[in-house]
Amino acid sequence: MPHTIDLLEQADRDVVVVESSYPDGHVVATHTHKRVQLLHAISGIMRLETDAGTWIVPPGFALWIPAGIRHQLRTTRVTTRSLYFRLNALRNAPQACQVIEVSPLLRALIDAAAHVPVLYDTRQRDGMLMRLLLLEACQSPAAPFHLPMPHDSQLAALCNAFFAAPMQTVTPSQWAQVLHVSERTFYRRFLAGTGLSFMEWRRKACVFVAISRLTLGDSVTRIALDMGYESSSAFSAMFRKETGKPPSAYARHAVQDRLSLPA
């Protein structure tokens, strides 16, 4: 892998594409790229971690990763296509990580680009394909799949433990007791560390984990009960409020149907 990435970084082309598959639970250690990366999830689910927080990338979505950003990737039965862009090839290079929706057209372009040689002819069809890919990738709408994580080591430990087994019944007072601070101090500390209130962060974390489980085939009812909701309807209402879509939109069959649509 390292020699392949080195080749991609040095290739005298604006865009280079590589496909990768990772087993369940695989962790790609913290690293950086000289190019801007667009990481597209074909199947499975990815969790990207940086100093600025955590992003999830379900199938049918992609993640912009700016050049030079230190990041670590956790995967669950994932197949990806990574696009590496030269900085001067992008009209507005992303300054922060951002998940985007992959339209049928963009997906078709990425699929086609995966079969283009690294040193493609810029004057022929492959070159035109890559130029269109550049334009389309920059037009894609953003998706709200970012969860800020605190730098405070004590808060980070609590947040990571919650992310591993989220329960919507967890209260600020419980975490304040763990940290041996007043509830008011905890509120201030958490807001300063994440930019979100505890309740906002808790909902987002529940949604992130739910999306991961939905795309892998878990039922809405099972997820709702595991997270401490009294009913699947209460969970679904929260989920729709956070994402603008019902949980069924991320269920495995819905994702498979969406990805199989003709471009």
PDB file of C-alpha atoms in Angstrom:
ATOM      1  CA  MET A   1       0.000   0.000   0.000  1.00  0.00           C
ATOM      2  CA  PRO A   2       2.642   2.682   0.872  1.00  0.00           C
ATOM      3  CA  HIS A   3       4.343   2.414  -2.518  1.00  0.00           C
ATOM      4  CA  THR A   4       0.943   2.702  -4.241  1.00  0.00           C
ATOM      5  CA  ILE A   5       0.060   5.844  -2.304  1.00  0.00           C
ATOM      6  CA  ASP A   6       3.474   7.334  -3.053  1.00  0.00           C
ATOM      7  CA  LEU A   7       2.866   6.728  -6.747  1.00  0.00           C
ATOM      8  CA  LEU A   8      -0.536   8.390  -6.543  1.00  0.00           C
ATOM      9  CA  GLU A   9       0.862  11.423  -4.769  1.00  0.00           C
ATOM     10  CA  GLN A  10       3.531  11.875  -7.433  1.00  0.00           C
ATOM     11  CA  ALA A  11       1.503  11.082 -10.558  1.00  0.00           C
ATOM     12  CA  ASP A  12       1.509  13.883 -13.129  1.00  0.00           C
ATOM     13  CA  ARG A  13      -2.280  13.932 -13.397  1.00  0.00           C
ATOM     14  CA  ASP A  14      -4.988  16.040 -11.742  1.00  0.00           C
ATOM     15  CA  VAL A  15      -7.032  13.051 -10.553  1.00  0.00           C
ATOM     16  CA  VAL A  16      -6.039   9.496  -9.648  1.00  0.00           C
ATOM     17  CA  VAL A  17      -8.428   6.791  -8.416  1.00  0.00           C
ATOM     18  CA  VAL A  18      -7.717   3.647  -6.386  1.00  0.00           C
ATOM     19  CA  GLU A  19     -10.089   0.971  -5.060  1.00  0.00           C
ATOM     20  CA  SER A  20      -9.521  -0.703  -1.680  1.00  0.00           C
ATOM     21  CA  SER A  21     -11.287  -3.317   0.442  1.00  0.00           C
ATOM     22  CA  TYR A  22     -10.955  -3.637   4.210  1.00  0.00           C
ATOM     23  CA  PRO A  23     -12.135  -6.411   6.581  1.00  0.00           C
ATOM     24  CA  ASP A  24     -14.514  -5.844   9.456  1.00  0.00           C
ATOM     25  CA  GLY A  25     -12.891  -3.874  12.259  1.00  0.00           C
ATOM     26  CA  HIS A  26      -9.840  -2.854  10.244  1.00  0.00           C
ATOM     27  CA  VAL A  27      -8.083   0.346  11.336  1.00  0.00           C
ATOM     28  CA  VAL A  28      -5.991   2.411   8.933  1.00  0.00           C
ATOM     29  CA  ALA A  29      -3.468   4.125  11.202  1.00  0.00           C
ATOM     30  CA  THR A  30      -3.193   7.906  11.407  1.00  0.00           C
ATOM     31  CA  HIS A  31      -1.659   9.374   8.258  1.00  0.00           C
ATOM     32  CA  THR A  32      -1.820  12.346   5.878  1.00  0.00           C
ATOM     33  CA  HIS A  33      -1.889  12.925   2.121  1.00  0.00           C
ATOM     34  CA  LYS A  34      -0.274  15.585  -0.022  1.00  0.00           C
ATOM     35  CA  ARG A  35      -3.362  15.627  -2.241  1.00  0.00           C
ATOM     36  CA  VAL A  36      -6.999  16.329  -1.463  1.00  0.00           C
ATOM     37  CA  GLN A  37      -8.793  13.008  -1.034  1.00  0.00           C
ATOM     38  CA  LEU A  38     -12.423  12.162  -1.797  1.00  0.00           C
ATOM     39  CA  LEU A  39     -13.163   8.866  -0.058  1.00  0.00           C
ATOM     40  CA  HIS A  40     -16.235   7.106  -1.491  1.00  0.00           C
ATOM     41  CA  ALA A  41     -17.963   4.232   0.319  1.00  0.00           C
ATOM     42  CA  ILE A  42     -19.207   1.611  -2.149  1.00  0.00           C
ATOM     43  CA  SER A  43     -20.240  -0.830   0.574  1.00  0.00           C
ATOM     44  CA  GLY A  44     -19.887  -1.122   4.330  1.00  0.00           C
ATOM     45  CA  ILE A  45     -19.435   1.860   6.603  1.00  0.00           C
ATOM     46  CA  MET A  46     -16.431   4.012   7.493  1.00  0.00           C
ATOM     47  CA  ARG A  47     -15.643   6.119  10.525  1.00  0.00           C
ATOM     48  CA  LEU A  48     -12.974   8.754  10.051  1.00  0.00           C
ATOM     49  CA  GLU A  49     -11.337  10.386  13.063  1.00  0.00           C
ATOM     50  CA  THR A  50      -9.332  13.610  13.117  1.00  0.00           C
ATOM     51  CA  ASP A  51      -8.403  16.160  15.761  1.00  0.00           C
ATOM     52  CA  ALA A  52     -11.557  18.066  14.753  1.00  0.00           C
ATOM     53  CA  GLY A  53     -13.975  15.208  15.345  1.00  0.00           C
ATOM     54  CA  THR A  54     -15.513  12.109  13.823  1.00  0.00           C
ATOM     55  CA  TRP A  55     -17.250  11.577  10.483  1.00  0.00           C
ATOM     56  CA  ILE A  56     -19.240   8.579   9.310  1.00  0.00           C
ATOM     57  CA  VAL A  57     -19.477   7.647   5.639  1.00  0.00           C
ATOM     58  CA  PRO A  58     -22.339   5.266   4.759  1.00  0.00           C
ATOM     59  CA  PRO A  59     -22.636   3.610   1.333  1.00  0.00           C
ATOM     60  CA  GLY A  60     -23.640   6.137  -1.306  1.00  0.00           C
ATOM     61  CA  PHE A  61     -21.750   8.977   0.376  1.00  0.00           C
ATOM     62  CA  ALA A  62     -18.195  10.289   0.181  1.00  0.00           C
ATOM     63  CA  LEU A  63     -15.881  12.324   2.386  1.00  0.00           C
ATOM     64  CA  TRP A  64     -13.625  15.194   1.421  1.00  0.00           C
ATOM     65  CA  ILE A  65     -10.305  15.091   3.312  1.00  0.00           C
ATOM     66  CA  PRO A  66      -8.098  18.173   2.808  1.00  0.00           C
ATOM     67  CA  ALA A  67      -4.403  17.751   2.070  1.00  0.00           C
ATOM     68  CA  GLY A  68      -2.257  17.528   5.193  1.00  0.00           C
ATOM     69  CA  ILE A  69      -5.087  16.566   7.577  1.00  0.00           C
ATOM     70  CA  ARG A  70      -4.062  13.815   9.997  1.00  0.00           C
ATOM     71  CA  HIS A  71      -6.755  11.139   9.975  1.00  0.00           C
ATOM     72  CA  GLN A  72      -7.458   7.579  11.058  1.00  0.00           C
ATOM     73  CA  LEU A  73     -10.011   5.282   9.414  1.00  0.00           C
ATOM     74  CA  ARG A  74     -12.097   2.558  11.064  1.00  0.00           C
ATOM     75  CA  THR A  75     -13.982   0.233   8.731  1.00  0.00           C
ATOM     76  CA  THR A  76     -16.823  -2.263   8.813  1.00  0.00           C
ATOM     77  CA  ARG A  77     -16.735  -4.571   5.777  1.00  0.00           C
ATOM     78  CA  VAL A  78     -15.829  -1.675   3.502  1.00  0.00           C
ATOM     79  CA  THR A  79     -15.023  -1.335  -0.167  1.00  0.00           C
ATOM     80  CA  THR A  80     -13.903   2.166  -1.116  1.00  0.00           C
ATOM     81  CA  ARG A  81     -12.805   4.190  -4.072  1.00  0.00           C
ATOM     82  CA  SER A  82     -10.414   6.996  -3.196  1.00  0.00           C
ATOM     83  CA  LEU A  83      -9.954   9.931  -5.531  1.00  0.00           C
ATOM     84  CA  TYR A  84      -6.795  11.997  -5.093  1.00  0.00           C
ATOM     85  CA  PHE A  85      -6.904  15.539  -6.513  1.00  0.00           C
ATOM     86  CA  ARG A  86      -4.028  17.918  -7.072  1.00  0.00           C
ATOM     87  CA  LEU A  87      -4.648  21.109  -5.110  1.00  0.00           C
ATOM     88  CA  ASN A  88      -4.432  23.374  -8.144  1.00  0.00           C
ATOM     89  CA  ALA A  89      -6.999  21.245  -9.979  1.00  0.00           C
ATOM     90  CA  LEU A  90      -9.804  22.151  -7.562  1.00  0.00           C
ATOM     91  CA  ARG A  91     -11.496  25.507  -7.917  1.00  0.00           C
ATOM     92  CA  ASN A  92     -12.415  25.597  -4.230  1.00  0.00           C
ATOM     93  CA  ALA A  93     -10.346  23.054  -2.365  1.00  0.00           C
ATOM     94  CA  PRO A  94     -12.044  21.956   0.892  1.00  0.00           C
ATOM     95  CA  GLN A  95     -10.548  23.441   4.047  1.00  0.00           C
ATOM     96  CA  ALA A  96     -12.168  20.924   6.390  1.00  0.00           C
ATOM     97  CA  CYS A  97     -13.463  17.379   6.205  1.00  0.00           C
ATOM     98  CA  GLN A  98     -16.989  17.193   4.783  1.00  0.00           C
ATOM     99  CA  VAL A  99     -19.320  14.317   3.902  1.00  0.00           C
ATOM    100  CA  ILE A 100     -21.200  14.717   0.617  1.00  0.00           C
ATOM    101  CA  GLU A 101     -24.016  12.864  -1.099  1.00  0.00           C
ATOM    102  CA  VAL A 102     -22.925  10.967  -4.182  1.00  0.00           C
ATOM    103  CA  SER A 103     -25.386  11.578  -7.010  1.00  0.00           C
ATOM    104  CA  PRO A 104     -26.055   8.869  -9.618  1.00  0.00           C
ATOM    105  CA  LEU A 105     -23.973  10.882 -12.095  1.00  0.00           C
ATOM    106  CA  LEU A 106     -21.024  11.258  -9.717  1.00  0.00           C
ATOM    107  CA  ARG A 107     -21.209   7.566  -8.842  1.00  0.00           C
ATOM    108  CA  ALA A 108     -21.134   6.625 -12.532  1.00  0.00           C
ATOM    109  CA  LEU A 109     -18.153   8.908 -13.096  1.00  0.00           C
ATOM    110  CA  ILE A 110     -16.282   7.408 -10.134  1.00  0.00           C
ATOM    111  CA  ASP A 111     -17.073   3.888 -11.379  1.00  0.00           C
ATOM    112  CA  ALA A 112     -15.729   4.753 -14.826  1.00  0.00           C
ATOM    113  CA  ALA A 113     -12.671   6.549 -13.429  1.00  0.00           C
ATOM    114  CA  ALA A 114     -11.713   3.437 -11.450  1.00  0.00           C
ATOM    115  CA  HIS A 115     -10.857   1.753 -14.762  1.00  0.00           C
ATOM    116  CA  VAL A 116      -8.770   4.631 -16.108  1.00  0.00           C
ATOM    117  CA  PRO A 117      -4.969   4.173 -16.022  1.00  0.00           C
ATOM    118  CA  VAL A 118      -3.001   6.365 -13.630  1.00  0.00           C
ATOM    119  CA  LEU A 119      -1.223   8.146 -16.481  1.00  0.00           C
ATOM    120  CA  TYR A 120      -4.312   8.653 -18.646  1.00  0.00           C
ATOM    121  CA  ASP A 121      -4.251  10.647 -21.878  1.00  0.00           C
ATOM    122  CA  THR A 122      -5.427  14.121 -20.862  1.00  0.00           C
ATOM    123  CA  ARG A 123      -6.448  14.956 -24.454  1.00  0.00           C
ATOM    124  CA  GLN A 124      -8.704  11.943 -25.004  1.00  0.00           C
ATOM    125  CA  ARG A 125     -11.842  10.450 -23.437  1.00  0.00           C
ATOM    126  CA  ASP A 126     -10.151   9.603 -20.127  1.00  0.00           C
ATOM    127  CA  GLY A 127      -8.990  13.182 -19.700  1.00  0.00           C
ATOM    128  CA  MET A 128     -12.473  14.553 -20.409  1.00  0.00           C
ATOM    129  CA  LEU A 129     -13.969  12.026 -17.988  1.00  0.00           C
ATOM    130  CA  MET A 130     -11.643  13.186 -15.215  1.00  0.00           C
ATOM    131  CA  ARG A 131     -12.413  16.857 -15.882  1.00  0.00           C
ATOM    132  CA  LEU A 132     -16.142  16.158 -15.633  1.00  0.00           C
ATOM    133  CA  LEU A 133     -15.512  14.187 -12.446  1.00  0.00           C
ATOM    134  CA  LEU A 134     -13.717  17.196 -10.975  1.00  0.00           C
ATOM    135  CA  LEU A 135     -16.642  19.486 -11.758  1.00  0.00           C
ATOM    136  CA  GLU A 136     -19.336  17.121 -10.510  1.00  0.00           C
ATOM    137  CA  ALA A 137     -17.553  16.290  -7.238  1.00  0.00           C
ATOM    138  CA  CYS A 138     -17.398  19.985  -6.347  1.00  0.00           C
ATOM    139  CA  GLN A 139     -21.159  20.390  -6.920  1.00  0.00           C
ATOM    140  CA  SER A 140     -22.317  17.676  -4.520  1.00  0.00           C
ATOM    141  CA  PRO A 141     -24.462  18.695  -1.517  1.00  0.00           C
ATOM    142  CA  ALA A 142     -23.089  18.313   1.997  1.00  0.00           C
ATOM    143  CA  ALA A 143     -24.477  15.750   4.450  1.00  0.00           C
ATOM    144  CA  PRO A 144     -24.621  16.323   8.252  1.00  0.00           C
ATOM    145  CA  PHE A 145     -22.415  13.427   9.315  1.00  0.00           C
ATOM    146  CA  HIS A 146     -19.879  15.220  11.502  1.00  0.00           C
ATOM    147  CA  LEU A 147     -19.654  14.639  15.237  1.00  0.00           C
ATOM    148  CA  PRO A 148     -17.252  17.021  17.032  1.00  0.00           C
ATOM    149  CA  MET A 149     -15.103  15.371  19.686  1.00  0.00           C
ATOM    150  CA  PRO A 150     -13.473  17.182  22.634  1.00  0.00           C
ATOM    151  CA  HIS A 151      -9.703  17.467  23.073  1.00  0.00           C
ATOM    152  CA  ASP A 152     -10.170  17.256  26.850  1.00  0.00           C
ATOM    153  CA  SER A 153      -8.927  13.719  27.606  1.00  0.00           C
ATOM    154  CA  GLN A 154     -11.513  13.053  30.329  1.00  0.00           C
ATOM    155  CA  LEU A 155     -14.423  14.191  28.164  1.00  0.00           C
ATOM    156  CA  ALA A 156     -12.997  12.356  25.156  1.00  0.00           C
ATOM    157  CA  ALA A 157     -12.906   9.099  27.130  1.00  0.00           C
ATOM    158  CA  LEU A 158     -16.564   9.511  28.092  1.00  0.00           C
ATOM    159  CA  CYS A 159     -17.550  10.410  24.532  1.00  0.00           C
ATOM    160  CA  ASN A 160     -15.715   7.440  23.035  1.00  0.00           C
ATOM    161  CA  ALA A 161     -17.306   5.078  25.545  1.00  0.00           C
ATOM    162  CA  PHE A 162     -20.726   6.520  24.722  1.00  0.00           C
ATOM    163  CA  PHE A 163     -20.098   6.190  20.995  1.00  0.00           C
ATOM    164  CA  ALA A 164     -19.299   2.498  21.508  1.00  0.00           C
ATOM    165  CA  ALA A 165     -22.632   1.870  23.290  1.00  0.00           C
ATOM    166  CA  PRO A 166     -24.956   4.903  23.050  1.00  0.00           C
ATOM    167  CA  MET A 167     -27.899   5.248  25.450  1.00  0.00           C
ATOM    168  CA  GLN A 168     -30.232   8.215  25.180  1.00  0.00           C
ATOM    169  CA  THR A 169     -30.992   7.886  28.893  1.00  0.00           C
ATOM    170  CA  VAL A 170     -27.473   9.014  29.886  1.00  0.00           C
ATOM    171  CA  THR A 171     -27.722  12.391  31.639  1.00  0.00           C
ATOM    172  CA  PRO A 172     -25.372  15.351  32.106  1.00  0.00           C
ATOM    173  CA  SER A 173     -25.526  14.871  35.867  1.00  0.00           C
ATOM    174  CA  GLN A 174     -24.142  11.332  35.512  1.00  0.00           C
ATOM    175  CA  TRP A 175     -21.143  12.552  33.542  1.00  0.00           C
ATOM    176  CA  ALA A 176     -20.674  15.486  35.922  1.00  0.00           C
ATOM    177  CA  GLN A 177     -20.466  13.017  38.813  1.00  0.00           C
ATOM    178  CA  VAL A 178     -17.874  10.927  36.956  1.00  0.00           C
ATOM    179  CA  LEU A 179     -15.774  14.069  36.435  1.00  0.00           C
ATOM    180  CA  HIS A 180     -16.361  15.276  40.023  1.00  0.00           C
ATOM    181  CA  VAL A 181     -17.653  18.665  38.877  1.00  0.00           C
ATOM    182  CA  SER A 182     -20.953  20.488  39.201  1.00  0.00           C
ATOM    183  CA  GLU A 183     -23.544  20.054  36.475  1.00  0.00           C
ATOM    184  CA  ARG A 184     -23.172  23.713  35.516  1.00  0.00           C
ATOM    185  CA  THR A 185     -19.390  23.332  35.173  1.00  0.00           C
ATOM    186  CA  PHE A 186     -19.905  20.202  33.096  1.00  0.00           C
ATOM    187  CA  TYR A 187     -22.293  22.006  30.729  1.00  0.00           C
ATOM    188  CA  ARG A 188     -19.756  24.799  30.165  1.00  0.00           C
ATOM    189  CA  ARG A 189     -16.879  22.370  29.741  1.00  0.00           C
ATOM    190  CA  PHE A 190     -18.765  20.181  27.275  1.00  0.00           C
ATOM    191  CA  LEU A 191     -19.967  23.111  25.178  1.00  0.00           C
ATOM    192  CA  ALA A 192     -16.450  24.566  25.081  1.00  0.00           C
ATOM    193  CA  GLY A 193     -15.030  21.194  24.033  1.00  0.00           C
ATOM    194  CA  THR A 194     -17.507  20.260  21.302  1.00  0.00           C
ATOM    195  CA  GLY A 195     -19.402  23.387  20.293  1.00  0.00           C
ATOM    196  CA  LEU A 196     -22.621  21.516  21.087  1.00  0.00           C
ATOM    197  CA  SER A 197     -24.770  21.103  24.150  1.00  0.00           C
ATOM    198  CA  PHE A 198     -24.644  17.667  25.747  1.00  0.00           C
ATOM    199  CA  MET A 199     -28.172  16.868  24.512  1.00  0.00           C
ATOM    200  CA  GLU A 200     -27.330  17.872  20.934  1.00  0.00           C
ATOM    201  CA  TRP A 201     -24.158  15.804  20.950  1.00  0.00           C
ATOM    202  CA  ARG A 202     -25.936  12.799  22.473  1.00  0.00           C
ATOM    203  CA  ARG A 203     -28.614  12.837  19.737  1.00  0.00           C
ATOM    204  CA  LYS A 204     -26.014  13.113  16.973  1.00  0.00           C
ATOM    205  CA  ALA A 205     -23.967  10.260  18.414  1.00  0.00           C
ATOM    206  CA  CYS A 206     -27.072   8.064  18.571  1.00  0.00           C
ATOM    207  CA  VAL A 207     -27.882   8.904  14.946  1.00  0.00           C
ATOM    208  CA  PHE A 208     -24.331   8.141  13.794  1.00  0.00           C
ATOM    209  CA  VAL A 209     -24.319   4.713  15.400  1.00  0.00           C
ATOM    210  CA  ALA A 210     -27.861   4.038  14.178  1.00  0.00           C
ATOM    211  CA  ILE A 211     -26.902   4.778  10.569  1.00  0.00           C
ATOM    212  CA  SER A 212     -23.983   2.369  10.850  1.00  0.00           C
ATOM    213  CA  ARG A 213     -26.228  -0.370  12.200  1.00  0.00           C
ATOM    214  CA  LEU A 214     -29.051   0.277   9.726  1.00  0.00           C
ATOM    215  CA  THR A 215     -26.761  -0.051   6.719  1.00  0.00           C
ATOM    216  CA  LEU A 216     -25.521  -3.371   8.115  1.00  0.00           C
ATOM    217  CA  GLY A 217     -29.060  -4.747   8.423  1.00  0.00           C
ATOM    218  CA  ASP A 218     -30.190  -4.101  12.024  1.00  0.00           C
ATOM    219  CA  SER A 219     -33.873  -3.297  12.512  1.00  0.00           C
ATOM    220  CA  VAL A 220     -35.156   0.093  13.667  1.00  0.00           C
ATOM    221  CA  THR A 221     -36.895  -1.552  16.629  1.00  0.00           C
ATOM    222  CA  ARG A 222     -33.741  -3.339  17.799  1.00  0.00           C
ATOM    223  CA  ILE A 223     -31.663  -0.167  17.553  1.00  0.00           C
ATOM    224  CA  ALA A 224     -34.294   1.924  19.346  1.00  0.00           C
ATOM    225  CA  LEU A 225     -34.511  -0.524  22.250  1.00  0.00           C
ATOM    226  CA  ASP A 226     -30.726  -0.876  22.512  1.00  0.00           C
ATOM    227  CA  MET A 227     -30.427   2.907  22.791  1.00  0.00           C
ATOM    228  CA  GLY A 228     -33.030   3.166  25.527  1.00  0.00           C
ATOM    229  CA  TYR A 229     -35.953   4.584  23.553  1.00  0.00           C
ATOM    230  CA  GLU A 230     -39.403   3.557  24.744  1.00  0.00           C
ATOM    231  CA  SER A 231     -40.575   2.871  21.200  1.00  0.00           C
ATOM    232  CA  SER A 232     -39.334   2.743  17.633  1.00  0.00           C
ATOM    233  CA  SER A 233     -41.613   5.685  16.796  1.00  0.00           C
ATOM    234  CA  ALA A 234     -39.900   7.897  19.403  1.00  0.00           C
ATOM    235  CA  PHE A 235     -36.512   6.947  17.982  1.00  0.00           C
ATOM    236  CA  SER A 236     -37.704   7.503  14.404  1.00  0.00           C
ATOM    237  CA  ALA A 237     -39.016  10.977  15.265  1.00  0.00           C
ATOM    238  CA  MET A 238     -35.638  11.951  16.735  1.00  0.00           C
ATOM    239  CA  PHE A 239     -33.805  10.466  13.758  1.00  0.00           C
ATOM    240  CA  ARG A 240     -35.922  12.324  11.209  1.00  0.00           C
ATOM    241  CA  LYS A 241     -35.496  15.592  13.111  1.00  0.00           C
ATOM    242  CA  GLU A 242     -31.697  15.203  13.026  1.00  0.00           C
ATOM    243  CA  THR A 243     -31.249  13.979   9.448  1.00  0.00           C
ATOM    244  CA  GLY A 244     -34.381  15.079   7.587  1.00  0.00           C
ATOM    245  CA  LYS A 245     -34.962  11.441   6.604  1.00  0.00           C
ATOM    246  CA  PRO A 246     -36.590   8.412   8.261  1.00  0.00           C
ATOM    247  CA  PRO A 247     -34.368   5.558   9.475  1.00  0.00           C
ATOM    248  CA  SER A 248     -35.702   3.396   6.642  1.00  0.00           C
ATOM    249  CA  ALA A 249     -33.783   5.589   4.171  1.00  0.00           C
ATOM    250  CA  TYR A 250     -30.554   4.111   5.541  1.00  0.00           C
ATOM    251  CA  ALA A 251     -31.737   0.512   5.910  1.00  0.00           C
ATOM    252  CA  ARG A 252     -29.642  -2.027   4.025  1.00  0.00           C
ATOM    253  CA  HIS A 253     -32.302  -2.722   1.376  1.00  0.00           C
ATOM    254  CA  ALA A 254     -32.830   1.007   0.751  1.00  0.00           C
ATOM    255  CA  VAL A 255     -29.099   1.600   0.330  1.00  0.00           C
ATOM    256  CA  GLN A 256     -28.796  -1.372  -2.035  1.00  0.00           C
ATOM    257  CA  ASP A 257     -31.753  -0.134  -4.095  1.00  0.00           C
ATOM    258  CA  ARG A 258     -30.277   3.375  -4.293  1.00  0.00           C
ATOM    259  CA  LEU A 259     -26.860   2.130  -5.348  1.00  0.00           C
ATOM    260  CA  SER A 260     -28.340  -0.163  -7.992  1.00  0.00           C
ATOM    261  CA  LEU A 261     -30.299   2.623  -9.696  1.00  0.00           C
ATOM    262  CA  PRO A 262     -29.074   3.320 -13.216  1.00  0.00           C
ATOM    263  CA  ALA A 263     -27.017   6.491 -13.403  1.00  0.00           C
TER     264      ALA A 263
END
